[in-house]
PDB file of C-alpha atoms in Angstrom:
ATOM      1  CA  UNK R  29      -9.089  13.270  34.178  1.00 79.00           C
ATOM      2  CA  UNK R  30     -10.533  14.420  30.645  1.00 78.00           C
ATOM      3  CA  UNK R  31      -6.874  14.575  30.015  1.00 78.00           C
ATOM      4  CA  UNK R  32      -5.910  11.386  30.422  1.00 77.00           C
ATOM      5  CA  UNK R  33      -9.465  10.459  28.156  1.00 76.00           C
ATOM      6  CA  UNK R  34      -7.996  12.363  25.430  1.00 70.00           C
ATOM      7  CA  UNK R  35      -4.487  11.145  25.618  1.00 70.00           C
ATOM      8  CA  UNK R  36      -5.867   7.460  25.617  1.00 67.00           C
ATOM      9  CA  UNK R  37      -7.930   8.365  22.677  1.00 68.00           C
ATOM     10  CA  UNK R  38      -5.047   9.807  20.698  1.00 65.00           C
ATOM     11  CA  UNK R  39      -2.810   7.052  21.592  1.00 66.00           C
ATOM     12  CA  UNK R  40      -5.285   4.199  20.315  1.00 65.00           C
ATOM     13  CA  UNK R  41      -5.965   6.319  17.173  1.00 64.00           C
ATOM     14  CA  UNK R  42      -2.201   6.982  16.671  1.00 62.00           C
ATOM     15  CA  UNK R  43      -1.991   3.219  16.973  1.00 62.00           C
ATOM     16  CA  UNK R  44      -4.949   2.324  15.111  1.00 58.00           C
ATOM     17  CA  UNK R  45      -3.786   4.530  12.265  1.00 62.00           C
ATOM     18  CA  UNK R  46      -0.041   2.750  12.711  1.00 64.00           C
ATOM     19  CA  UNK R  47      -1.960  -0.722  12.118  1.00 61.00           C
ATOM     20  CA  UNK R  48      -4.027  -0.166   9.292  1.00 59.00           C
ATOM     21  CA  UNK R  49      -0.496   1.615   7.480  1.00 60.00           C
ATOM     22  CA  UNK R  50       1.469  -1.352   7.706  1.00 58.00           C
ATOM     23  CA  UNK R  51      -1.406  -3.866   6.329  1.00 66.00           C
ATOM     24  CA  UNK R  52      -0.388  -5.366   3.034  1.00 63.00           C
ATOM     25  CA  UNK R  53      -0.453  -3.321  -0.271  1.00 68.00           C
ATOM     26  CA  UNK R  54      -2.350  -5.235  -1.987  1.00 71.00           C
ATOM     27  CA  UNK R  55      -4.372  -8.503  -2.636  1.00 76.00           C
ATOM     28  CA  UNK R  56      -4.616 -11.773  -4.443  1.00 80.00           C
ATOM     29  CA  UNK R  57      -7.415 -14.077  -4.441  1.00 85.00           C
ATOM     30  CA  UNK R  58      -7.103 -17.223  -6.535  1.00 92.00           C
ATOM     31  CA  UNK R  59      -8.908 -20.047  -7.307  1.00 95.00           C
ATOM     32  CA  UNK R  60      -8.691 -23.073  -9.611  1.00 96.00           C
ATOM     33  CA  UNK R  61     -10.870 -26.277 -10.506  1.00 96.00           C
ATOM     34  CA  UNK R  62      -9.986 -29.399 -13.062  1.00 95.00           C
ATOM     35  CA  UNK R  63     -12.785 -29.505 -15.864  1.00 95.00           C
ATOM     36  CA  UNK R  64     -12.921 -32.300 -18.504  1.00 94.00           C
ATOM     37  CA  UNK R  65     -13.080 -30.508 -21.475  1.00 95.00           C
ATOM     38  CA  UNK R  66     -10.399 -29.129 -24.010  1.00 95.00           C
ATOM     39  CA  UNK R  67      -9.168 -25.248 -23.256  1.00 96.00           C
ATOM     40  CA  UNK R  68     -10.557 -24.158 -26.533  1.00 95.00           C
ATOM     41  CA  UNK R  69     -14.188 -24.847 -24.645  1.00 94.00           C
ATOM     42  CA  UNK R  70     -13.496 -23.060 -21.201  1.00 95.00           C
ATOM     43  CA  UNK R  71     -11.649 -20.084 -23.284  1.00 97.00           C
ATOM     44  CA  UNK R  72     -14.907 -19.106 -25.455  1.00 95.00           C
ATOM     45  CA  UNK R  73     -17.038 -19.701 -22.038  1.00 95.00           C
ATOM     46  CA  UNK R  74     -14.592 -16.514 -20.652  1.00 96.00           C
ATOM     47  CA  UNK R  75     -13.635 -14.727 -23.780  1.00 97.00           C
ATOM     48  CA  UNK R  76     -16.947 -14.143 -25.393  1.00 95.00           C
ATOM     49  CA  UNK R  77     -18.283 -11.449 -21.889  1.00 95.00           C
ATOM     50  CA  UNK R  78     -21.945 -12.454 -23.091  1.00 94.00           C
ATOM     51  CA  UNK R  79     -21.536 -16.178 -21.942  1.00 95.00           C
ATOM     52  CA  UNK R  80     -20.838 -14.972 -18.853  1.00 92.00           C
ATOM     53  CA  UNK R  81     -24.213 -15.111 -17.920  1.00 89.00           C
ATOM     54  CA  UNK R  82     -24.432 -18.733 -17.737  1.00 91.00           C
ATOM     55  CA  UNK R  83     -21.373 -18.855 -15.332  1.00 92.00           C
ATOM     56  CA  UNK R  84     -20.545 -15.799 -13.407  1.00 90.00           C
ATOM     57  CA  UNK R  85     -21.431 -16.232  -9.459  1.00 89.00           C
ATOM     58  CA  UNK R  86     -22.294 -12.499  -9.279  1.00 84.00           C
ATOM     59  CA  UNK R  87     -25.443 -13.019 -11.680  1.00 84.00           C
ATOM     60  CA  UNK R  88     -26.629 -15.702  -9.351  1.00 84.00           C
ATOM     61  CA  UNK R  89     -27.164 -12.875  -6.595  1.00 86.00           C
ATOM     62  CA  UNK R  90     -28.626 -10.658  -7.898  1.00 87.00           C
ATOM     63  CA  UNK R  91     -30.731 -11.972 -11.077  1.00 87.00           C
ATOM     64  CA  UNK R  92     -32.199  -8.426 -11.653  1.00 90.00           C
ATOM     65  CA  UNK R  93     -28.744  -6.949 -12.276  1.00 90.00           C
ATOM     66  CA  UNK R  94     -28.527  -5.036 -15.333  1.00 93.00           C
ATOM     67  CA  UNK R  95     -25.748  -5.675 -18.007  1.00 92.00           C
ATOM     68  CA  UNK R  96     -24.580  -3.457 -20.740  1.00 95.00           C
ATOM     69  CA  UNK R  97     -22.066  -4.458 -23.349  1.00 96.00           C
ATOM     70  CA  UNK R  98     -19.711  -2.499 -25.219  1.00 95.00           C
ATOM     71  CA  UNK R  99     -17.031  -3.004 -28.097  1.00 96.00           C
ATOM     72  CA  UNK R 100     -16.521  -6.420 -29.686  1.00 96.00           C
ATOM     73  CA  UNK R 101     -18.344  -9.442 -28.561  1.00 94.00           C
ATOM     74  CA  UNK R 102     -15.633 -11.027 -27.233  1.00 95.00           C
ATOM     75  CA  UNK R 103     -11.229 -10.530 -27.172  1.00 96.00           C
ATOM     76  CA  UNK R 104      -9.789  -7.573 -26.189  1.00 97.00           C
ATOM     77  CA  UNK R 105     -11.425  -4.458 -25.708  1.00 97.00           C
ATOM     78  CA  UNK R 106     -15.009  -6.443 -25.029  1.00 97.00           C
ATOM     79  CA  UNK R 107     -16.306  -5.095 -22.150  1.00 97.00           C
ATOM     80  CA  UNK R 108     -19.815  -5.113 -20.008  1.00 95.00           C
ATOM     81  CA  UNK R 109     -21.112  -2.894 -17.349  1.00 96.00           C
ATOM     82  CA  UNK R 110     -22.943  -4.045 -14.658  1.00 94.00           C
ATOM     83  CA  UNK R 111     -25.254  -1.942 -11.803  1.00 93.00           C
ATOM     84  CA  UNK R 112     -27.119  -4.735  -9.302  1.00 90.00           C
ATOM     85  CA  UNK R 113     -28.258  -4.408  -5.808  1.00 91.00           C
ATOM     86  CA  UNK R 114     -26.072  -3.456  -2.553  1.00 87.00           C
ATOM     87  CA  UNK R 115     -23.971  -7.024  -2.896  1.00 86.00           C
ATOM     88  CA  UNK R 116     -23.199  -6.816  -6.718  1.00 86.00           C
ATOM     89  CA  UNK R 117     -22.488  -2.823  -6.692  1.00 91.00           C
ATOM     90  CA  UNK R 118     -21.092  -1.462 -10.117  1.00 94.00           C
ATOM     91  CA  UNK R 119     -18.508  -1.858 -12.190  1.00 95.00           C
ATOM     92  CA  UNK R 120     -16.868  -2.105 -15.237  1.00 97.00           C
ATOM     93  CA  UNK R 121     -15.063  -5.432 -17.017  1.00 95.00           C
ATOM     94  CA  UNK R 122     -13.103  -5.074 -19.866  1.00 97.00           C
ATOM     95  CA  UNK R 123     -10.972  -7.739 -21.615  1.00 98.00           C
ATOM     96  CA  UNK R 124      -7.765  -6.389 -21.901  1.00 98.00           C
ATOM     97  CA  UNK R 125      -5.527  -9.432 -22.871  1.00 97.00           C
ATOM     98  CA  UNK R 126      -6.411 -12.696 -24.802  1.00 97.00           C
ATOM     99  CA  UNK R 127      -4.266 -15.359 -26.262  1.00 97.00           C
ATOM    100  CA  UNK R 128      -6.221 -18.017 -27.589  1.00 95.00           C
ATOM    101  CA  UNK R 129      -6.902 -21.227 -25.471  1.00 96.00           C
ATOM    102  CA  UNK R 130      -4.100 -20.136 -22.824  1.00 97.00           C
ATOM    103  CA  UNK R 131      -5.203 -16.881 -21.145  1.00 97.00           C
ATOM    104  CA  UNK R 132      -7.112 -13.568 -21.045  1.00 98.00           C
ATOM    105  CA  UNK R 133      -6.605 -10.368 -18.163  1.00 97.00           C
ATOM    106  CA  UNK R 134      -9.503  -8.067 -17.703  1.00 97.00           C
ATOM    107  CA  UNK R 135      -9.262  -4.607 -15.971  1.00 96.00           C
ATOM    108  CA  UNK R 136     -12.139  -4.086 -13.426  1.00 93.00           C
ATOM    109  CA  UNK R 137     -13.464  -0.652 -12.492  1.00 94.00           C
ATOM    110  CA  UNK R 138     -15.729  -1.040  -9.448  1.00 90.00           C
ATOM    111  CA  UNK R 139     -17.726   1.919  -8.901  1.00 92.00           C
ATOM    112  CA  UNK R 140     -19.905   0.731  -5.913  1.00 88.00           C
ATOM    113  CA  UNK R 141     -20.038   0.001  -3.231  1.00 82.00           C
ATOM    114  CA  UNK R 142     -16.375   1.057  -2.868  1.00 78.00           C
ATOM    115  CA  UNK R 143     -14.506   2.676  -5.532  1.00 82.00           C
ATOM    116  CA  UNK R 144     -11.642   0.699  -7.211  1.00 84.00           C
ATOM    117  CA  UNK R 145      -9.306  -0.962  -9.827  1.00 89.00           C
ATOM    118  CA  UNK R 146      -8.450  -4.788 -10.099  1.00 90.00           C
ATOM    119  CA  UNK R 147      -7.065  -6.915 -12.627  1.00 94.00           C
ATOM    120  CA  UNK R 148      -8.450 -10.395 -13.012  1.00 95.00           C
ATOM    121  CA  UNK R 149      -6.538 -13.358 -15.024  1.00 97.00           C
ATOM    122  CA  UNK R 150      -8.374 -16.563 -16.319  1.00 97.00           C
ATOM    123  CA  UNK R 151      -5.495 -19.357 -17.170  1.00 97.00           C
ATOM    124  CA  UNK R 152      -6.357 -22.786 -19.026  1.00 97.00           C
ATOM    125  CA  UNK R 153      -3.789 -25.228 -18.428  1.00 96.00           C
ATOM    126  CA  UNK R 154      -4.380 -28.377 -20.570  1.00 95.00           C
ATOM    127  CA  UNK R 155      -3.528 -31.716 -18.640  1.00 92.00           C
ATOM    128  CA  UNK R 156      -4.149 -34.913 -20.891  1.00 90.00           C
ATOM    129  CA  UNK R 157      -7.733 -34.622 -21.386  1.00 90.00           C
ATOM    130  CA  UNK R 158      -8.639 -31.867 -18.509  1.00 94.00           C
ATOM    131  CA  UNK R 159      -7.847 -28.555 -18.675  1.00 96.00           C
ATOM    132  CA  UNK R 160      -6.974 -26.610 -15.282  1.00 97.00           C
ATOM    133  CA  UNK R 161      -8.635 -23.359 -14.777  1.00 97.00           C
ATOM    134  CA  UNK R 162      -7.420 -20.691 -12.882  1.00 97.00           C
ATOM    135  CA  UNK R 163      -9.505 -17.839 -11.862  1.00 95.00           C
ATOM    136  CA  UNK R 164      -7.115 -14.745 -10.256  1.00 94.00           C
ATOM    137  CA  UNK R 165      -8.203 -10.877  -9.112  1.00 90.00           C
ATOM    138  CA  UNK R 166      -5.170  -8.727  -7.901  1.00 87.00           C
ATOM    139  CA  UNK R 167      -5.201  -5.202  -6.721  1.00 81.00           C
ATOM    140  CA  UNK R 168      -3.699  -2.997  -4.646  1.00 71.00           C
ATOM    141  CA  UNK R 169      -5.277  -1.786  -1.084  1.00 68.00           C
ATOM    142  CA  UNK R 170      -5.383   2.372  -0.409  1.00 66.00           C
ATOM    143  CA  UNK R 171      -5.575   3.005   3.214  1.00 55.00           C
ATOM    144  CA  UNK R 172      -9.174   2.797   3.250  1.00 62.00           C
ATOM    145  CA  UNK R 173      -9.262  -0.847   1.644  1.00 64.00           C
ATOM    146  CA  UNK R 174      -6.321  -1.459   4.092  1.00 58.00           C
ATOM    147  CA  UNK R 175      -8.636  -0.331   7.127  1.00 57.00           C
ATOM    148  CA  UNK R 176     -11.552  -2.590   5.739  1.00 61.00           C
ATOM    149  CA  UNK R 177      -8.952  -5.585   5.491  1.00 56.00           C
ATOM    150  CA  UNK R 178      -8.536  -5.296   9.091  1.00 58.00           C
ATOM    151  CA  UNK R 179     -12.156  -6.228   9.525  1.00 60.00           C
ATOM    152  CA  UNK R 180     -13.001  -8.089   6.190  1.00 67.00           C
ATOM    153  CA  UNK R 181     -10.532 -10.564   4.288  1.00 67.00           C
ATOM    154  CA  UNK R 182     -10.965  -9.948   0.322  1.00 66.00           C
ATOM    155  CA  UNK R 183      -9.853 -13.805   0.029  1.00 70.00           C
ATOM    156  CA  UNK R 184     -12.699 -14.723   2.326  1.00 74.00           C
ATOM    157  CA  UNK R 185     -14.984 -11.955   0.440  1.00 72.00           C
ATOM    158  CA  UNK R 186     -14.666 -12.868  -3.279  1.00 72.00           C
ATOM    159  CA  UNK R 187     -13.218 -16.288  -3.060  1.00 78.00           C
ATOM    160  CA  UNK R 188     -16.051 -17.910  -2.369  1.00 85.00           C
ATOM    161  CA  UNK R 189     -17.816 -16.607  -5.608  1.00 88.00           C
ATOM    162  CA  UNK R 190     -14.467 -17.166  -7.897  1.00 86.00           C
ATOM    163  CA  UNK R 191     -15.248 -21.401  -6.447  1.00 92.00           C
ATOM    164  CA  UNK R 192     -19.335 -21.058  -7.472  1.00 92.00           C
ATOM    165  CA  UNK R 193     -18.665 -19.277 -10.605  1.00 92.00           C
ATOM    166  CA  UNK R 194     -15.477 -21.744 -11.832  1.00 93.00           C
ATOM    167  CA  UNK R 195     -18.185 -24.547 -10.549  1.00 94.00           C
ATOM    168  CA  UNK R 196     -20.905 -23.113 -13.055  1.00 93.00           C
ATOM    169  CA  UNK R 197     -18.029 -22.664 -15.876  1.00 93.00           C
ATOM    170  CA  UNK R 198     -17.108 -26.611 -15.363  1.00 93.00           C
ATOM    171  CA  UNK R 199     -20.606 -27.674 -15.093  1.00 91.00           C
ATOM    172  CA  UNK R 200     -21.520 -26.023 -17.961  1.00 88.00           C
ATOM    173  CA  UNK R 201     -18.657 -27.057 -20.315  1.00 84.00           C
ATOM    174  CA  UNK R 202     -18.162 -30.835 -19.356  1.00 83.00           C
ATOM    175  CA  UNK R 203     -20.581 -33.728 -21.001  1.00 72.00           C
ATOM    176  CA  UNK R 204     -23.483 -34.676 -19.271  1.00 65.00           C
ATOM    177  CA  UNK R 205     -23.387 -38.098 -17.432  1.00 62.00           C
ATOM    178  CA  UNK R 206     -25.500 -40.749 -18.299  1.00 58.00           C
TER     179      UNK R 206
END
């Protein structure tokens, strides 16, 4: 009988292990919103790490989280470094592409509460006088992140703070009604 227990066991976790292997290699979460104002606005909002503060959803949860900047104030090779409670974790931004009024790529480190590298992409796509802004965060899944996917969708996870935060952005860069 314990034989049988055991060879169930190692056939679930043979299969189990066969599952989580052929989960997808990575991830893509993406987001946009339509603000009325020029790109030139939205692009300072993203390029300059300090203004962040105003718009990034992660702030919002945790208002005790503690920021430090390094390098430039804002462009490439800006970069912040954040430690907040158990739902912010740890981490490391840094700008690591920007072309004015068009685009800028940042590289993030996450330290907690699971170890990792994304890339994140901010576009501003000017349509008469709106500008489209796209908020994207790609990365690739190890086999741990590809066991937590089976349980936990990162689309689900973060894109609900990439719609809050682009909300913040667009409410803080469009006029105020009358």
């Amino acid at each position: 009988m314990a034989k049988k227990i055991l060879a169930v066991l190692a056939a679930a976790l043979v299969a189990f292990l066969v599952v989580v292997a052929l989960q997808p290699g990575g991830y893509r979460v993406t987001r946009s919103t339509t603000v009325a104002a020029p790109p030139a606005t939205l692009f300072a909002q993203v390029n300059e790490l300090k203004n962040w503060e105003a718009w990034n959803p992660w702030g919002k949860i945790d208002p005790a989280m503690k920021m430090t900047y390094d390098g430039p104030p804002s462009g490439v090779g800006a970069s912040y470094h954040w430690v907040g409670n158990s739902e912010v974790g740890e981490g490391k931004l840094t700008i690591t592409r920007s072309v004015a009024n068009e685009s800028i790529g940042c590289r993030m480190d996450f330290v907690k509460p699971m170890a990792g590298i994304s890339d994140a992409e901010f576009t501003f796509k000017p349509e008469g006088d709106q500008t489209t802004v796209t908020w994207t965060m790609t990365g690739t899944n190890n086999f741990i992140a590809k066991a937590f996917c089976l349980f936990m969708s990162m689309d689900k996870m973060v894109g609900g703070q990439f719609e809050r935060g682009l909300a913040n952005l667009k409410a803080g860069a469009e006029p105020a009604k009358p």
